Amino acid sequence: MNPKIIVLDDDPTGSQTVHSCLLLTRWDVATLKTALADAAPLFFVLTNTRGMDATRAAEITREVCINLKAALADYAGPVLFVSRSDSTLRGHYPVETDVMNEVLGPFDATLLTPAFFEGGRITRDSTHYLVVDGTPVPTHETEFARDSVFGYTTAFLPDYVAEKTAGRVAAKDVARLTLTDLRAGKAGIWLASLANNAIGVVDGESPDDYRSFADAVLKAAADGKRLLFRSAASLLTALAKLPSQPVAAEAFASLVRDGRPGAVVVGSHVAKTTAQLTQLLKERGVVGLPLDVTRLPAGRAAAVDELTASIVHAHAKGLTPVVFTSRSELQFASIAERLAFGEAVSATLMDVVKRLPGTLGFLISKGGITSNDVLSTGLELITSRVLGQILPGVTVVQTPADHRLPQLPVVIFPGNVGGDGALAEAYRRLAPSRAQASPAKLAT
């Protein structure tokens, strides 16, 4: 019996390489038991902890783990636990894995598997790279390493572990599975050697590398090895061993409600998102509706009223509104202040989502934390099911039939995935006839 793969996802984009599984925005014991009984080999608990400070992230992770422990009390099969986080090494590590080990452990090992092949993230000789225009760039040389909350100075994973654990785990004590050993079939021997919550890092340059590693992991788990992963999305694909997704990437327009126009909500402010937004706003059939974040939090109610009215007007004209936050990143005196302001911006966007018109045909959410809030707060979903990917690394879920916007296709588009034209391409795949129509302007 293959283990059930239980993923605690710090934003909702970890499902970007799988399909047919449940995403949970609630984690009470009954909901967790429903997911354990589901036919899919894995499910995701969307904790959204990347949008929180470390203390709150630990509290939420602990709450989920305590409930998981209760839900698993009468579950007969083996399980694998995954702390899914960003493929550019941002997130609350080791906070979340420490809590998981304390509540759900002890584990034989905690393994870092950050490669995300669909997004051009690979790990070679224990160094993590982002492939830019065909050239691997160590991630500590990218904008992601300069994140004001989750920054780091090295992409060599043993040193990264030492840095993030403040020396609690020395770099020399981190076990390494290199490409040479992995491709020589030594993953099983390596896994068998790990004990007492050893920390390990795993190379991977291609899906075949992770498929080989996943085979060894599944065998080790079946033999009783207890493993915890801090992982990006690609390992999940290898572990789940799913067939092709039921809806082809080019066919998602068939799920758009009555062929109607949709809406796009853009919260992410990384440079890649800004470039993608610029291309989307050039498409026919869309109209840009900016949210000036400098008006917040005091002007929140007025901003929501104005955006809601503009969205309704756009739909009456057959247009897809693109709601986006102003692009410049503001400066704050502290991390806590920055996170609090981010919550105010998200709350404003979610008030807009709650008031989206019943004429909505589809919804695209751009940004990990934004997407989590769209599912849990804006659409008020307890669960949703992943249909597959509309583009590599870009997931589509669907609301249930009893929702106020029933069977609405919702695109979860990570902030740091895709080329400059990817967001526009996702729009064209959902609204091909509107994207080809003559351009129209929204009257003011």
Coordinates of C-alpha atoms in Angstrom, one line a residue:
M1 CA 0.0 0.0 0.0
N2 CA 1.5 3.3 -1.1
P3 CA 1.5 6.0 1.7
K4 CA -1.0 8.8 1.7
I5 CA 1.0 12.0 1.1
I6 CA -0.1 14.8 3.4
V7 CA 1.1 18.2 2.4
L8 CA 1.2 21.3 4.6
D9 CA 1.4 24.1 2.0
D10 CA 2.5 27.5 3.1
D11 CA 0.7 29.0 0.1
P12 CA -1.7 27.3 -2.3
T13 CA 0.7 26.9 -5.2
G14 CA 2.2 23.5 -4.1
S15 CA -0.4 21.7 -6.2
Q16 CA 1.1 23.1 -9.3
T17 CA 2.3 19.8 -10.7
V18 CA -0.6 17.4 -9.6
H19 CA -4.3 17.0 -10.2
S20 CA -7.5 15.4 -8.9
C21 CA -6.6 16.0 -5.2
L22 CA -8.2 18.1 -2.5
L23 CA -7.1 21.5 -1.2
L24 CA -8.2 22.2 2.3
T25 CA -8.5 25.7 3.7
R26 CA -9.8 24.3 7.0
W27 CA -8.1 21.7 9.2
D28 CA -10.6 20.5 11.7
V29 CA -10.4 16.7 12.4
A30 CA -13.6 15.9 10.4
T31 CA -12.3 17.7 7.3
L32 CA -8.9 16.0 7.6
K33 CA -10.6 12.6 7.9
T34 CA -12.6 13.4 4.7
A35 CA -9.3 14.1 2.9
L36 CA -7.7 10.9 4.3
A37 CA -10.6 8.9 2.9
D38 CA -10.5 10.6 -0.5
A39 CA -9.3 8.4 -3.4
A40 CA -6.5 10.7 -4.4
P41 CA -3.0 9.7 -3.2
L42 CA -2.3 13.1 -1.7
F43 CA -4.0 16.2 -0.3
F44 CA -3.0 19.7 0.7
V45 CA -3.7 21.7 3.8
L46 CA -3.3 25.4 2.9
T47 CA -1.8 27.0 6.0
N48 CA -0.8 30.3 4.2
T49 CA 2.1 30.6 6.8
R50 CA 4.4 32.4 4.4
G51 CA 2.2 35.4 4.9
M52 CA 2.7 35.3 8.7
D53 CA 5.4 36.0 11.1
A54 CA 7.4 33.1 12.5
T55 CA 5.4 32.9 15.8
R56 CA 2.1 32.8 14.1
A57 CA 3.4 30.3 11.5
A58 CA 4.5 28.0 14.3
E59 CA 1.1 28.3 16.0
I60 CA -0.8 27.4 12.8
T61 CA 1.5 24.5 12.0
R62 CA 1.1 23.1 15.5
E63 CA -2.7 23.4 15.3
V64 CA -2.8 21.5 12.0
C65 CA -0.4 18.8 13.3
I66 CA -2.4 18.2 16.5
N67 CA -5.5 17.8 14.5
L68 CA -3.7 15.6 12.0
K69 CA -2.5 13.3 14.8
A70 CA -6.1 12.9 16.0
A71 CA -7.4 12.3 12.5
L72 CA -4.7 9.7 11.9
A73 CA -5.5 7.8 15.1
D74 CA -7.7 5.3 13.3
Y75 CA -6.0 5.5 9.9
A76 CA -4.5 2.2 8.9
G77 CA -2.2 3.0 6.1
P78 CA 1.3 4.5 6.0
V79 CA 1.7 8.3 5.5
L80 CA 4.4 10.7 4.2
F81 CA 4.5 14.3 5.5
V82 CA 5.6 17.2 3.4
S83 CA 6.2 20.8 4.4
R84 CA 5.8 22.4 1.0
S85 CA 7.3 25.7 0.4
D86 CA 8.9 28.0 -2.1
S87 CA 11.2 26.7 -4.8
T88 CA 13.5 29.8 -4.3
L89 CA 14.1 28.8 -0.6
R90 CA 11.8 31.4 1.0
G91 CA 9.7 30.4 3.9
H92 CA 9.7 29.6 7.6
Y93 CA 12.4 27.0 7.7
P94 CA 13.2 25.4 10.1
V95 CA 10.2 26.7 12.1
E96 CA 7.6 24.6 10.4
T97 CA 9.6 21.4 10.2
D98 CA 10.6 21.7 13.8
V99 CA 7.0 21.8 14.9
M100 CA 6.0 18.9 12.6
N101 CA 8.8 16.8 14.1
E102 CA 7.8 17.7 17.6
V103 CA 4.1 16.8 17.1
L104 CA 4.2 14.2 14.4
G105 CA 7.6 12.7 14.9
P106 CA 10.1 11.5 15.7
F107 CA 11.3 11.2 12.1
D108 CA 14.4 9.4 10.8
A109 CA 15.2 12.3 8.6
T110 CA 14.1 15.7 7.4
L111 CA 15.0 16.1 3.7
L112 CA 15.2 19.3 1.6
T113 CA 14.1 18.7 -2.0
P114 CA 13.6 22.2 -3.4
A115 CA 13.8 21.5 -7.2
F116 CA 10.9 22.6 -9.3
F117 CA 11.7 21.6 -12.8
E118 CA 8.6 23.1 -14.4
G119 CA 9.7 26.5 -13.1
G120 CA 13.4 26.1 -13.9
R121 CA 14.7 25.4 -10.4
I122 CA 17.3 22.6 -10.2
T123 CA 19.7 21.4 -7.5
R124 CA 23.2 20.3 -8.6
D125 CA 26.1 19.4 -6.2
S126 CA 23.8 20.5 -3.3
T127 CA 23.6 24.0 -4.8
H128 CA 20.1 25.3 -5.7
Y129 CA 19.8 27.2 -9.1
L130 CA 17.2 29.2 -11.0
V131 CA 17.6 28.7 -14.7
V132 CA 17.5 32.2 -16.3
D133 CA 17.5 32.3 -20.2
G134 CA 19.1 28.9 -20.2
T135 CA 21.8 29.7 -17.6
P136 CA 21.7 28.3 -14.1
V137 CA 22.0 31.1 -11.5
P138 CA 22.5 30.3 -7.8
T139 CA 19.4 31.4 -6.1
H140 CA 21.3 33.6 -3.6
E141 CA 22.2 35.8 -6.6
T142 CA 18.5 36.4 -7.5
E143 CA 15.9 38.9 -6.1
F144 CA 14.3 36.1 -4.1
A145 CA 17.3 35.8 -1.7
R146 CA 16.9 39.5 -0.9
D147 CA 13.4 39.0 0.4
S148 CA 13.0 41.3 3.4
V149 CA 11.4 38.5 5.5
F150 CA 13.0 35.3 4.2
G151 CA 16.4 36.5 2.8
Y152 CA 19.5 34.3 2.8
T153 CA 23.1 34.5 1.7
T154 CA 23.9 31.1 0.2
A155 CA 22.3 28.6 -2.2
F156 CA 24.7 25.8 -1.1
L157 CA 22.1 23.8 0.8
P158 CA 24.3 22.5 3.7
D159 CA 25.3 26.1 4.4
Y160 CA 21.7 27.3 3.9
V161 CA 20.6 24.8 6.6
A162 CA 23.4 26.0 8.9
E163 CA 22.4 29.7 8.3
K164 CA 18.7 29.1 8.8
T165 CA 19.2 27.0 12.0
A166 CA 21.6 29.6 13.4
G167 CA 24.3 26.9 13.6
R168 CA 22.2 24.3 15.4
V169 CA 22.8 22.0 12.4
A170 CA 26.4 22.4 11.2
A171 CA 26.9 22.3 7.4
K172 CA 29.3 19.3 7.8
D173 CA 26.5 17.3 9.4
V174 CA 24.1 17.7 6.5
A175 CA 23.8 14.4 4.5
R176 CA 24.0 14.9 0.7
L177 CA 22.5 12.8 -2.0
T178 CA 24.3 14.0 -5.2
L179 CA 23.3 13.4 -8.8
T180 CA 26.1 11.0 -9.2
D181 CA 24.9 8.7 -6.3
L182 CA 21.2 9.2 -7.2
R183 CA 21.8 8.2 -10.8
A184 CA 23.9 5.2 -9.7
G185 CA 20.9 3.9 -7.9
K186 CA 22.2 4.6 -4.4
A187 CA 19.2 6.5 -3.1
G188 CA 17.8 3.5 -1.1
I189 CA 21.1 2.9 0.6
W190 CA 21.4 6.6 1.4
L191 CA 17.9 6.7 2.9
A192 CA 18.6 3.6 5.0
S193 CA 21.6 5.3 6.5
L194 CA 19.6 8.2 7.9
A195 CA 18.4 8.2 11.5
N196 CA 17.6 10.4 14.6
N197 CA 16.1 13.2 12.4
A198 CA 19.1 13.6 10.3
I199 CA 19.0 16.6 7.9
G200 CA 19.6 15.7 4.3
V201 CA 19.6 17.6 0.9
V202 CA 18.8 16.0 -2.4
D203 CA 20.0 16.9 -5.9
G204 CA 17.7 16.9 -9.0
E205 CA 18.1 18.3 -12.5
S206 CA 15.2 16.5 -14.2
P207 CA 11.9 14.8 -13.5
D208 CA 13.6 11.4 -14.0
D209 CA 16.0 12.2 -11.1
Y210 CA 13.0 12.7 -8.8
R211 CA 11.2 9.7 -10.1
S212 CA 14.1 7.6 -9.2
F213 CA 14.4 9.2 -5.8
A214 CA 10.6 8.8 -5.2
D215 CA 10.8 5.1 -5.9
A216 CA 13.4 4.7 -3.2
V217 CA 11.3 6.9 -0.8
L218 CA 8.1 4.9 -1.3
K219 CA 10.0 1.7 -0.7
A220 CA 11.6 3.1 2.4
A221 CA 8.3 4.3 3.7
A222 CA 6.7 1.0 3.1
D223 CA 9.5 -0.6 5.1
G224 CA 8.8 1.7 8.0
K225 CA 11.2 4.6 7.4
R226 CA 9.7 7.8 8.8
L227 CA 10.6 10.7 6.5
L228 CA 9.7 14.4 6.6
F229 CA 10.2 16.6 3.5
R230 CA 10.8 20.3 3.1
S231 CA 10.0 20.4 -0.6
A232 CA 8.9 22.4 -3.6
A233 CA 6.3 20.9 -5.9
S234 CA 8.1 18.6 -8.3
L235 CA 8.8 15.8 -5.7
L236 CA 5.0 15.6 -5.2
T237 CA 4.5 14.7 -8.8
A238 CA 7.0 11.9 -8.5
L239 CA 5.6 10.5 -5.3
A240 CA 1.9 10.6 -6.3
K241 CA 2.5 8.8 -9.7
L242 CA -0.7 10.3 -11.2
P243 CA -1.8 9.7 -14.8
S244 CA -2.3 12.5 -17.2
Q245 CA -4.7 15.2 -16.0
P246 CA -8.4 14.8 -17.0
V247 CA -8.6 18.2 -18.7
A248 CA -6.0 19.1 -21.3
A249 CA -4.2 22.4 -20.7
E250 CA -5.6 23.8 -23.9
A251 CA -9.2 22.8 -23.1
F252 CA -10.0 24.7 -19.9
A253 CA -12.1 27.2 -21.9
S254 CA -14.7 24.5 -22.0
L255 CA -15.2 24.9 -18.2
V256 CA -15.7 28.7 -18.3
R257 CA -19.3 29.4 -17.0
D258 CA -21.5 30.0 -20.1
G259 CA -18.5 31.5 -22.0
R260 CA -18.7 34.6 -19.9
P261 CA -15.9 37.1 -19.2
G262 CA -13.9 36.5 -16.1
A263 CA -11.8 38.5 -13.6
V264 CA -8.1 38.6 -12.7
V265 CA -6.8 39.6 -9.3
V266 CA -3.0 40.4 -9.0
G267 CA -1.5 40.8 -5.6
S268 CA 2.1 39.6 -6.1
H269 CA 4.6 42.5 -6.6
V270 CA 7.8 40.6 -7.6
A271 CA 9.4 41.8 -10.9
K272 CA 8.2 38.7 -12.8
T273 CA 4.6 39.4 -11.9
T274 CA 4.9 43.1 -13.0
A275 CA 6.3 42.0 -16.4
Q276 CA 3.5 39.5 -16.8
L277 CA 0.8 42.1 -15.8
T278 CA 2.2 44.5 -18.3
Q279 CA 1.7 42.0 -21.1
L280 CA -1.7 41.0 -19.9
L281 CA -3.0 44.6 -20.0
K282 CA -2.1 44.7 -23.7
E283 CA -4.6 41.9 -24.4
R284 CA -7.9 42.5 -26.1
G285 CA -10.9 42.1 -24.0
V286 CA -9.3 43.1 -20.7
V287 CA -9.4 46.4 -18.7
G288 CA -7.0 47.3 -15.9
L289 CA -8.4 48.4 -12.5
P290 CA -5.5 49.5 -10.2
L291 CA -5.7 49.5 -6.4
D292 CA -3.6 52.3 -5.0
V293 CA -2.3 50.7 -1.9
T294 CA -1.2 54.0 -0.5
R295 CA -4.9 54.7 0.2
L296 CA -4.9 51.8 2.7
P297 CA -5.9 50.9 5.3
A298 CA -7.9 54.1 5.9
G299 CA -9.5 54.2 2.4
R300 CA -10.4 50.5 2.2
A301 CA -14.2 50.8 2.1
A302 CA -14.1 53.4 -0.6
A303 CA -11.6 51.5 -2.7
V304 CA -13.7 48.3 -2.5
D305 CA -16.9 50.2 -3.6
E306 CA -15.1 51.8 -6.5
L307 CA -13.5 48.6 -7.7
T308 CA -16.8 46.6 -7.4
A309 CA -18.7 49.2 -9.4
S310 CA -16.0 49.1 -12.1
I311 CA -16.0 45.3 -12.3
V312 CA -19.8 45.2 -12.8
H313 CA -19.5 47.9 -15.5
A314 CA -16.8 45.9 -17.2
H315 CA -18.8 42.8 -17.3
A316 CA -21.8 44.7 -18.7
K317 CA -19.4 45.6 -21.6
G318 CA -18.2 42.0 -22.0
L319 CA -14.8 42.8 -20.6
T320 CA -12.5 41.0 -18.1
P321 CA -11.4 43.3 -15.4
V322 CA -7.8 43.0 -14.1
V323 CA -7.6 44.2 -10.5
F324 CA -4.0 44.8 -9.5
T325 CA -2.1 46.4 -6.6
S326 CA 0.1 49.4 -7.4
R327 CA 3.5 48.0 -8.3
S328 CA 6.1 49.8 -6.2
E329 CA 7.0 48.0 -2.9
L330 CA 6.7 50.3 0.0
Q331 CA 9.3 50.6 2.8
F332 CA 8.5 49.7 6.4
A333 CA 10.2 50.2 9.7
S334 CA 9.9 46.5 10.6
I335 CA 9.0 43.1 9.3
A336 CA 5.9 43.1 11.5
E337 CA 4.8 46.4 10.0
R338 CA 5.3 45.0 6.5
L339 CA 3.3 41.9 7.2
A340 CA 0.5 43.9 8.8
F341 CA 0.2 46.1 5.7
G342 CA 0.2 43.1 3.5
E343 CA -2.7 41.7 5.4
A344 CA -4.6 45.1 4.9
V345 CA -3.9 44.9 1.2
S346 CA -5.1 41.3 1.0
A347 CA -8.2 42.1 3.0
T348 CA -9.1 44.8 0.5
L349 CA -8.7 42.5 -2.4
M350 CA -10.7 39.8 -0.7
D351 CA -13.6 42.2 -0.1
V352 CA -13.6 42.8 -3.8
V353 CA -13.6 39.0 -4.5
K354 CA -16.5 38.5 -2.1
R355 CA -18.5 40.9 -4.3
L356 CA -17.6 39.6 -7.7
P357 CA -20.8 39.4 -9.9
G358 CA -22.7 36.3 -10.5
T359 CA -21.9 36.7 -14.2
L360 CA -18.3 35.7 -13.6
G361 CA -17.1 33.1 -16.1
F362 CA -13.6 32.4 -14.6
L363 CA -11.2 33.8 -12.0
I364 CA -7.4 34.1 -12.2
S365 CA -5.5 34.8 -9.0
K366 CA -1.9 35.9 -9.3
G367 CA 0.4 35.4 -6.3
G368 CA 0.7 32.7 -3.7
I369 CA -0.6 34.5 -0.7
T370 CA -3.2 36.2 -2.7
S371 CA -4.4 32.9 -4.1
N372 CA -4.7 31.4 -0.7
D373 CA -6.8 34.3 0.5
V374 CA -9.0 34.1 -2.6
L375 CA -9.8 30.4 -1.9
S376 CA -10.2 30.6 1.9
T377 CA -11.6 34.1 2.4
G378 CA -12.7 35.6 -0.9
L379 CA -14.6 32.5 -2.1
E380 CA -15.0 31.1 1.4
L381 CA -14.2 27.5 0.3
I382 CA -13.5 24.7 2.8
T383 CA -12.3 22.4 0.1
S384 CA -11.7 22.6 -3.7
R385 CA -10.4 20.0 -6.1
V386 CA -7.4 20.4 -8.4
L387 CA -8.3 19.9 -12.1
G388 CA -4.8 20.2 -13.4
Q389 CA -2.5 22.8 -14.9
I390 CA -3.4 25.4 -17.5
L391 CA 0.3 26.2 -18.0
P392 CA 3.4 24.5 -16.4
G393 CA 3.3 25.2 -12.7
V394 CA -0.1 27.0 -12.9
T395 CA -3.0 25.1 -11.3
V396 CA -6.8 25.3 -12.0
V397 CA -9.3 24.3 -9.3
Q398 CA -13.1 24.4 -9.4
T399 CA -15.6 25.5 -6.9
P400 CA -18.3 23.0 -5.8
A401 CA -21.7 22.9 -7.3
D402 CA -23.4 24.4 -4.2
H403 CA -21.1 27.5 -4.2
R404 CA -22.5 31.0 -4.9
L405 CA -20.4 30.9 -8.0
P406 CA -20.9 27.2 -8.8
Q407 CA -18.3 25.2 -10.7
L408 CA -16.2 28.3 -11.3
P409 CA -12.7 27.5 -12.7
V410 CA -10.1 29.4 -10.6
V411 CA -6.5 29.7 -11.7
I412 CA -3.9 29.7 -9.0
F413 CA -0.9 31.5 -10.6
P414 CA 2.3 31.7 -8.5
G415 CA 4.0 35.0 -8.4
N416 CA 7.4 33.7 -9.6
V417 CA 6.4 31.2 -12.3
G418 CA 6.3 31.6 -16.1
G419 CA 7.8 34.0 -18.7
D420 CA 6.6 37.5 -19.4
G421 CA 3.7 36.3 -21.6
A422 CA 2.4 33.5 -19.3
L423 CA -0.4 35.4 -17.6
A424 CA -1.7 36.7 -20.9
E425 CA -1.5 33.1 -22.3
A426 CA -3.6 31.8 -19.3
Y427 CA -6.2 34.5 -20.1
R428 CA -6.2 33.6 -23.8
R429 CA -6.7 29.9 -23.0
L430 CA -9.8 30.7 -20.9
A431 CA -11.3 33.4 -23.1
P432 CA -10.0 32.7 -26.7
S433 CA -12.9 34.4 -28.5
R434 CA -12.7 37.5 -26.3
A435 CA -9.0 37.7 -26.7
Q436 CA -9.4 37.7 -30.5
A437 CA -12.2 40.3 -30.5
S438 CA -11.8 43.9 -31.3
P439 CA -10.4 45.9 -28.4
A440 CA -12.9 47.8 -26.2
K441 CA -12.5 50.5 -23.7
L442 CA -14.3 50.8 -20.4
A443 CA -16.3 54.1 -20.3
T444 CA -15.7 56.2 -17.2

